[in-house]
Amino acid sequence: WDSYKGRGIKIGIVDDGLEISHPDLAPNVATGLHYDWNDDENDNDPTPRPEHDDTHGTAVAGVAAARGGNSIGVSGVAPEAELVGLRLISSQNSSSDEEDAQAMAHRNDLIHIKNCSWGSASAFFTASPLLEAARRDGALNGRDGKGTLYVWAAGNERGYGQQGQKDGFTSSMYVNTIGALTNK
């Protein structure tokens, strides 16, 4: 943090929403890049709906880029990075293959990193050809050939047989899969 805090980096939080007015996040929220595939509105407001209890994306955004140093909360890993909310997986709506691919392709001209801290409900899942094509294109051509970096959680369902290498969301040469053995 002495030399770099994420300034100039845009992180897309592909999740159940992003509370753009949250005091720890609001200073880092990018404008004009958000998108919401849920609720039949297809608009640019990624705010989660309180009645759906969609809070995961906001928590993930805090780990990534909460402002920090503001005397009101926490600091993210990159406290000066910009956050882009891409609301795709509300607890009330399941996404389609087309929507998954659209989220992976959304504004890859400007978004550096797309964080996806979610996976399939199945122990064995194959990514759709649309999703894989979108990730390939983003990784190879995003940001004028520099590429968009896709970061995916390995999953939290080991007790149910889920394994990161058998999950089509995470098992891709275009994805950086992140996992841990314990919370320590």
PDB file of C-alpha atoms in Angstrom:
ATOM      1  CA  TRP A   1       0.000   0.000   0.000  1.00  0.00           C
ATOM      2  CA  ASP A   2       2.988   2.291   0.349  1.00  0.00           C
ATOM      3  CA  SER A   3       3.362   2.514  -3.414  1.00  0.00           C
ATOM      4  CA  TYR A   4       0.125   1.294  -5.019  1.00  0.00           C
ATOM      5  CA  LYS A   5      -3.526   1.180  -3.958  1.00  0.00           C
ATOM      6  CA  GLY A   6      -5.309   0.300  -7.198  1.00  0.00           C
ATOM      7  CA  ARG A   7      -5.723   3.793  -8.674  1.00  0.00           C
ATOM      8  CA  GLY A   8      -6.701   3.540 -12.341  1.00  0.00           C
ATOM      9  CA  ILE A   9      -8.013  -0.040 -12.080  1.00  0.00           C
ATOM     10  CA  LYS A  10     -11.670  -0.903 -12.647  1.00  0.00           C
ATOM     11  CA  ILE A  11     -12.985  -4.045 -10.930  1.00  0.00           C
ATOM     12  CA  GLY A  12     -16.283  -5.479 -12.122  1.00  0.00           C
ATOM     13  CA  ILE A  13     -18.148  -7.250  -9.331  1.00  0.00           C
ATOM     14  CA  VAL A  14     -20.259  -9.876 -11.133  1.00  0.00           C
ATOM     15  CA  ASP A  15     -22.586 -10.983  -8.375  1.00  0.00           C
ATOM     16  CA  ASP A  16     -26.010 -10.382  -6.780  1.00  0.00           C
ATOM     17  CA  GLY A  17     -25.617  -6.612  -6.766  1.00  0.00           C
ATOM     18  CA  LEU A  18     -23.525  -3.726  -5.537  1.00  0.00           C
ATOM     19  CA  GLU A  19     -24.807  -1.218  -2.998  1.00  0.00           C
ATOM     20  CA  ILE A  20     -23.417   1.849  -4.758  1.00  0.00           C
ATOM     21  CA  SER A  21     -24.437   4.199  -1.924  1.00  0.00           C
ATOM     22  CA  HIS A  22     -22.605   2.201   0.780  1.00  0.00           C
ATOM     23  CA  PRO A  23     -20.323   4.678   2.621  1.00  0.00           C
ATOM     24  CA  ASP A  24     -17.243   2.434   2.307  1.00  0.00           C
ATOM     25  CA  LEU A  25     -17.831   1.865  -1.422  1.00  0.00           C
ATOM     26  CA  ALA A  26     -19.455   5.045  -2.785  1.00  0.00           C
ATOM     27  CA  PRO A  27     -16.176   6.975  -3.225  1.00  0.00           C
ATOM     28  CA  ASN A  28     -14.893   4.166  -5.483  1.00  0.00           C
ATOM     29  CA  VAL A  29     -18.015   3.467  -7.524  1.00  0.00           C
ATOM     30  CA  ALA A  30     -17.464   4.022 -11.241  1.00  0.00           C
ATOM     31  CA  THR A  31     -20.230   5.792 -13.111  1.00  0.00           C
ATOM     32  CA  GLY A  32     -21.870   4.795 -16.361  1.00  0.00           C
ATOM     33  CA  LEU A  33     -20.501   1.241 -16.510  1.00  0.00           C
ATOM     34  CA  HIS A  34     -22.881  -0.753 -14.263  1.00  0.00           C
ATOM     35  CA  TYR A  35     -25.503  -3.192 -15.536  1.00  0.00           C
ATOM     36  CA  ASP A  36     -28.353  -5.199 -14.029  1.00  0.00           C
ATOM     37  CA  TRP A  37     -29.607  -8.293 -15.851  1.00  0.00           C
ATOM     38  CA  ASN A  38     -32.194  -9.032 -13.136  1.00  0.00           C
ATOM     39  CA  ASP A  39     -35.746  -7.892 -12.451  1.00  0.00           C
ATOM     40  CA  ASP A  40     -36.726  -7.516 -16.134  1.00  0.00           C
ATOM     41  CA  GLU A  41     -35.427  -3.966 -16.134  1.00  0.00           C
ATOM     42  CA  ASN A  42     -32.028  -4.502 -17.748  1.00  0.00           C
ATOM     43  CA  ASP A  43     -30.826  -1.134 -16.563  1.00  0.00           C
ATOM     44  CA  ASN A  44     -27.614   0.388 -15.261  1.00  0.00           C
ATOM     45  CA  ASP A  45     -28.493   0.257 -11.552  1.00  0.00           C
ATOM     46  CA  PRO A  46     -26.749  -2.696  -9.856  1.00  0.00           C
ATOM     47  CA  THR A  47     -28.272  -1.980  -6.434  1.00  0.00           C
ATOM     48  CA  PRO A  48     -29.409  -5.215  -4.769  1.00  0.00           C
ATOM     49  CA  ARG A  49     -33.025  -5.467  -3.715  1.00  0.00           C
ATOM     50  CA  PRO A  50     -33.385  -5.520   0.108  1.00  0.00           C
ATOM     51  CA  GLU A  51     -36.330  -7.893  -0.095  1.00  0.00           C
ATOM     52  CA  HIS A  52     -34.112 -10.481  -1.842  1.00  0.00           C
ATOM     53  CA  ASP A  53     -31.407 -10.412   0.853  1.00  0.00           C
ATOM     54  CA  ASP A  54     -28.765 -10.048  -1.865  1.00  0.00           C
ATOM     55  CA  THR A  55     -25.733  -8.856   0.108  1.00  0.00           C
ATOM     56  CA  HIS A  56     -22.884 -10.995  -1.209  1.00  0.00           C
ATOM     57  CA  GLY A  57     -21.747  -8.717  -4.036  1.00  0.00           C
ATOM     58  CA  THR A  58     -21.532  -5.704  -1.731  1.00  0.00           C
ATOM     59  CA  ALA A  59     -19.422  -7.693   0.752  1.00  0.00           C
ATOM     60  CA  VAL A  60     -17.137  -8.920  -2.034  1.00  0.00           C
ATOM     61  CA  ALA A  61     -16.757  -5.349  -3.326  1.00  0.00           C
ATOM     62  CA  GLY A  62     -15.682  -4.285   0.166  1.00  0.00           C
ATOM     63  CA  VAL A  63     -12.922  -6.898   0.252  1.00  0.00           C
ATOM     64  CA  ALA A  64     -11.767  -5.762  -3.186  1.00  0.00           C
ATOM     65  CA  ALA A  65     -11.977  -1.982  -2.951  1.00  0.00           C
ATOM     66  CA  ALA A  66     -13.559  -0.465   0.152  1.00  0.00           C
ATOM     67  CA  ARG A  67     -12.167   3.078   0.354  1.00  0.00           C
ATOM     68  CA  GLY A  68     -10.308   2.782   3.660  1.00  0.00           C
ATOM     69  CA  GLY A  69      -8.698   5.609   5.570  1.00  0.00           C
ATOM     70  CA  ASN A  70     -12.106   7.271   5.924  1.00  0.00           C
ATOM     71  CA  SER A  71     -12.588   6.610   9.666  1.00  0.00           C
ATOM     72  CA  ILE A  72     -15.920   4.857   9.067  1.00  0.00           C
ATOM     73  CA  GLY A  73     -15.133   1.264   8.150  1.00  0.00           C
ATOM     74  CA  VAL A  74     -12.675  -1.081   6.525  1.00  0.00           C
ATOM     75  CA  SER A  75     -10.152  -0.953   3.710  1.00  0.00           C
ATOM     76  CA  GLY A  76     -10.228  -3.182   0.670  1.00  0.00           C
ATOM     77  CA  VAL A  77      -7.213  -4.800  -0.954  1.00  0.00           C
ATOM     78  CA  ALA A  78      -7.176  -2.022  -3.571  1.00  0.00           C
ATOM     79  CA  PRO A  79      -8.762   0.940  -1.745  1.00  0.00           C
ATOM     80  CA  GLU A  80      -8.438   3.344  -4.685  1.00  0.00           C
ATOM     81  CA  ALA A  81      -9.689   1.039  -7.448  1.00  0.00           C
ATOM     82  CA  GLU A  82     -13.029   1.798  -9.092  1.00  0.00           C
ATOM     83  CA  LEU A  83     -15.950  -0.600  -8.656  1.00  0.00           C
ATOM     84  CA  VAL A  84     -18.397  -1.581 -11.388  1.00  0.00           C
ATOM     85  CA  GLY A  85     -21.555  -3.422 -10.322  1.00  0.00           C
ATOM     86  CA  LEU A  86     -22.696  -6.177 -12.667  1.00  0.00           C
ATOM     87  CA  ARG A  87     -25.828  -7.638 -11.069  1.00  0.00           C
ATOM     88  CA  LEU A  88     -26.300 -11.073 -12.613  1.00  0.00           C
ATOM     89  CA  ILE A  89     -27.149 -13.653  -9.960  1.00  0.00           C
ATOM     90  CA  SER A  90     -29.854 -12.294  -7.677  1.00  0.00           C
ATOM     91  CA  SER A  91     -31.191 -14.908  -5.285  1.00  0.00           C
ATOM     92  CA  GLN A  92     -34.570 -14.465  -6.983  1.00  0.00           C
ATOM     93  CA  ASN A  93     -33.341 -14.883 -10.578  1.00  0.00           C
ATOM     94  CA  SER A  94     -31.151 -17.440 -12.268  1.00  0.00           C
ATOM     95  CA  SER A  95     -29.036 -16.235 -15.155  1.00  0.00           C
ATOM     96  CA  SER A  96     -29.141 -17.694 -18.642  1.00  0.00           C
ATOM     97  CA  ASP A  97     -26.146 -18.731 -20.746  1.00  0.00           C
ATOM     98  CA  GLU A  98     -26.654 -15.598 -22.817  1.00  0.00           C
ATOM     99  CA  GLU A  99     -26.675 -13.365 -19.741  1.00  0.00           C
ATOM    100  CA  ASP A 100     -23.556 -15.046 -18.319  1.00  0.00           C
ATOM    101  CA  ALA A 101     -21.768 -14.386 -21.617  1.00  0.00           C
ATOM    102  CA  GLN A 102     -23.027 -10.787 -21.724  1.00  0.00           C
ATOM    103  CA  ALA A 103     -21.662 -10.171 -18.228  1.00  0.00           C
ATOM    104  CA  MET A 104     -18.247 -11.541 -19.226  1.00  0.00           C
ATOM    105  CA  ALA A 105     -18.222  -9.292 -22.305  1.00  0.00           C
ATOM    106  CA  HIS A 106     -19.699  -6.157 -20.711  1.00  0.00           C
ATOM    107  CA  ARG A 107     -17.422  -3.118 -21.135  1.00  0.00           C
ATOM    108  CA  ASN A 108     -14.240  -5.128 -21.539  1.00  0.00           C
ATOM    109  CA  ASP A 109     -12.855  -2.045 -23.228  1.00  0.00           C
ATOM    110  CA  LEU A 110     -12.623  -0.397 -19.770  1.00  0.00           C
ATOM    111  CA  ILE A 111     -12.947  -3.024 -17.025  1.00  0.00           C
ATOM    112  CA  HIS A 112      -9.592  -4.534 -16.022  1.00  0.00           C
ATOM    113  CA  ILE A 113     -10.759  -7.299 -13.685  1.00  0.00           C
ATOM    114  CA  LYS A 114     -14.054  -9.172 -13.319  1.00  0.00           C
ATOM    115  CA  ASN A 115     -14.547 -10.859  -9.962  1.00  0.00           C
ATOM    116  CA  CYS A 116     -17.013 -13.750  -9.818  1.00  0.00           C
ATOM    117  CA  SER A 117     -17.294 -15.108  -6.275  1.00  0.00           C
ATOM    118  CA  TRP A 118     -19.903 -17.708  -7.142  1.00  0.00           C
ATOM    119  CA  GLY A 119     -20.169 -21.041  -8.890  1.00  0.00           C
ATOM    120  CA  SER A 120     -22.560 -23.719  -9.947  1.00  0.00           C
ATOM    121  CA  ALA A 121     -24.851 -25.629  -7.625  1.00  0.00           C
ATOM    122  CA  SER A 122     -23.746 -28.867  -9.255  1.00  0.00           C
ATOM    123  CA  ALA A 123     -20.619 -30.909  -8.524  1.00  0.00           C
ATOM    124  CA  PHE A 124     -20.096 -31.315 -12.285  1.00  0.00           C
ATOM    125  CA  PHE A 125     -20.846 -28.388 -14.551  1.00  0.00           C
ATOM    126  CA  THR A 126     -19.738 -27.561 -18.066  1.00  0.00           C
ATOM    127  CA  ALA A 127     -19.541 -23.944 -19.159  1.00  0.00           C
ATOM    128  CA  SER A 128     -21.698 -23.062 -22.133  1.00  0.00           C
ATOM    129  CA  PRO A 129     -19.951 -22.355 -25.436  1.00  0.00           C
ATOM    130  CA  LEU A 130     -21.280 -18.773 -25.223  1.00  0.00           C
ATOM    131  CA  LEU A 131     -19.718 -18.192 -21.808  1.00  0.00           C
ATOM    132  CA  GLU A 132     -16.388 -19.690 -22.808  1.00  0.00           C
ATOM    133  CA  ALA A 133     -16.291 -17.690 -26.056  1.00  0.00           C
ATOM    134  CA  ALA A 134     -16.991 -14.462 -24.156  1.00  0.00           C
ATOM    135  CA  ARG A 135     -14.234 -15.191 -21.628  1.00  0.00           C
ATOM    136  CA  ARG A 136     -11.799 -16.114 -24.386  1.00  0.00           C
ATOM    137  CA  ASP A 137     -12.540 -12.912 -26.263  1.00  0.00           C
ATOM    138  CA  GLY A 138     -12.212 -10.818 -23.097  1.00  0.00           C
ATOM    139  CA  ALA A 139      -8.953 -12.461 -22.039  1.00  0.00           C
ATOM    140  CA  LEU A 140      -7.396 -12.064 -25.475  1.00  0.00           C
ATOM    141  CA  ASN A 141      -8.921  -8.823 -26.739  1.00  0.00           C
ATOM    142  CA  GLY A 142     -10.239  -6.843 -23.763  1.00  0.00           C
ATOM    143  CA  ARG A 143      -8.745  -3.417 -23.091  1.00  0.00           C
ATOM    144  CA  ASP A 144      -7.313  -3.099 -26.600  1.00  0.00           C
ATOM    145  CA  GLY A 145      -5.475  -6.424 -26.486  1.00  0.00           C
ATOM    146  CA  LYS A 146      -4.216  -6.193 -22.887  1.00  0.00           C
ATOM    147  CA  GLY A 147      -7.000  -8.536 -21.794  1.00  0.00           C
ATOM    148  CA  THR A 148      -9.647  -8.612 -19.103  1.00  0.00           C
ATOM    149  CA  LEU A 149      -8.667 -10.681 -16.076  1.00  0.00           C
ATOM    150  CA  TYR A 150     -11.363 -13.077 -14.813  1.00  0.00           C
ATOM    151  CA  VAL A 151     -11.065 -14.075 -11.150  1.00  0.00           C
ATOM    152  CA  TRP A 152     -13.383 -16.814  -9.873  1.00  0.00           C
ATOM    153  CA  ALA A 153     -13.900 -18.324  -6.435  1.00  0.00           C
ATOM    154  CA  ALA A 154     -13.149 -22.044  -6.282  1.00  0.00           C
ATOM    155  CA  GLY A 155     -16.378 -22.548  -4.324  1.00  0.00           C
ATOM    156  CA  ASN A 156     -17.619 -23.299  -0.844  1.00  0.00           C
ATOM    157  CA  GLU A 157     -19.418 -26.566  -1.473  1.00  0.00           C
ATOM    158  CA  ARG A 158     -16.744 -29.212  -0.878  1.00  0.00           C
ATOM    159  CA  GLY A 159     -19.039 -30.962   1.594  1.00  0.00           C
ATOM    160  CA  TYR A 160     -21.510 -31.476  -1.274  1.00  0.00           C
ATOM    161  CA  GLY A 161     -18.929 -32.877  -3.687  1.00  0.00           C
ATOM    162  CA  GLN A 162     -18.127 -29.672  -5.543  1.00  0.00           C
ATOM    163  CA  GLN A 163     -14.576 -29.405  -6.819  1.00  0.00           C
ATOM    164  CA  GLY A 164     -13.089 -26.367  -8.560  1.00  0.00           C
ATOM    165  CA  GLN A 165     -11.559 -28.399 -11.379  1.00  0.00           C
ATOM    166  CA  LYS A 166     -14.963 -29.934 -12.211  1.00  0.00           C
ATOM    167  CA  ASP A 167     -16.848 -26.646 -12.260  1.00  0.00           C
ATOM    168  CA  GLY A 168     -17.153 -25.115 -15.727  1.00  0.00           C
ATOM    169  CA  PHE A 169     -17.238 -21.615 -14.266  1.00  0.00           C
ATOM    170  CA  THR A 170     -13.775 -22.050 -12.719  1.00  0.00           C
ATOM    171  CA  SER A 171     -12.166 -24.709 -14.893  1.00  0.00           C
ATOM    172  CA  SER A 172     -11.118 -22.602 -17.859  1.00  0.00           C
ATOM    173  CA  MET A 173      -7.791 -21.448 -19.230  1.00  0.00           C
ATOM    174  CA  TYR A 174      -9.269 -17.936 -19.316  1.00  0.00           C
ATOM    175  CA  VAL A 175     -10.044 -17.836 -15.576  1.00  0.00           C
ATOM    176  CA  ASN A 176      -7.867 -17.422 -12.498  1.00  0.00           C
ATOM    177  CA  THR A 177      -9.467 -19.645  -9.871  1.00  0.00           C
ATOM    178  CA  ILE A 178      -8.818 -18.686  -6.254  1.00  0.00           C
ATOM    179  CA  GLY A 179      -9.322 -21.004  -3.300  1.00  0.00           C
ATOM    180  CA  ALA A 180      -8.136 -21.807   0.204  1.00  0.00           C
ATOM    181  CA  LEU A 181      -8.075 -24.813   2.485  1.00  0.00           C
ATOM    182  CA  THR A 182      -9.233 -22.989   5.612  1.00  0.00           C
ATOM    183  CA  ASN A 183     -10.124 -19.489   6.720  1.00  0.00           C
ATOM    184  CA  LYS A 184      -6.547 -19.107   7.981  1.00  0.00           C
TER     185      LYS A 184
END
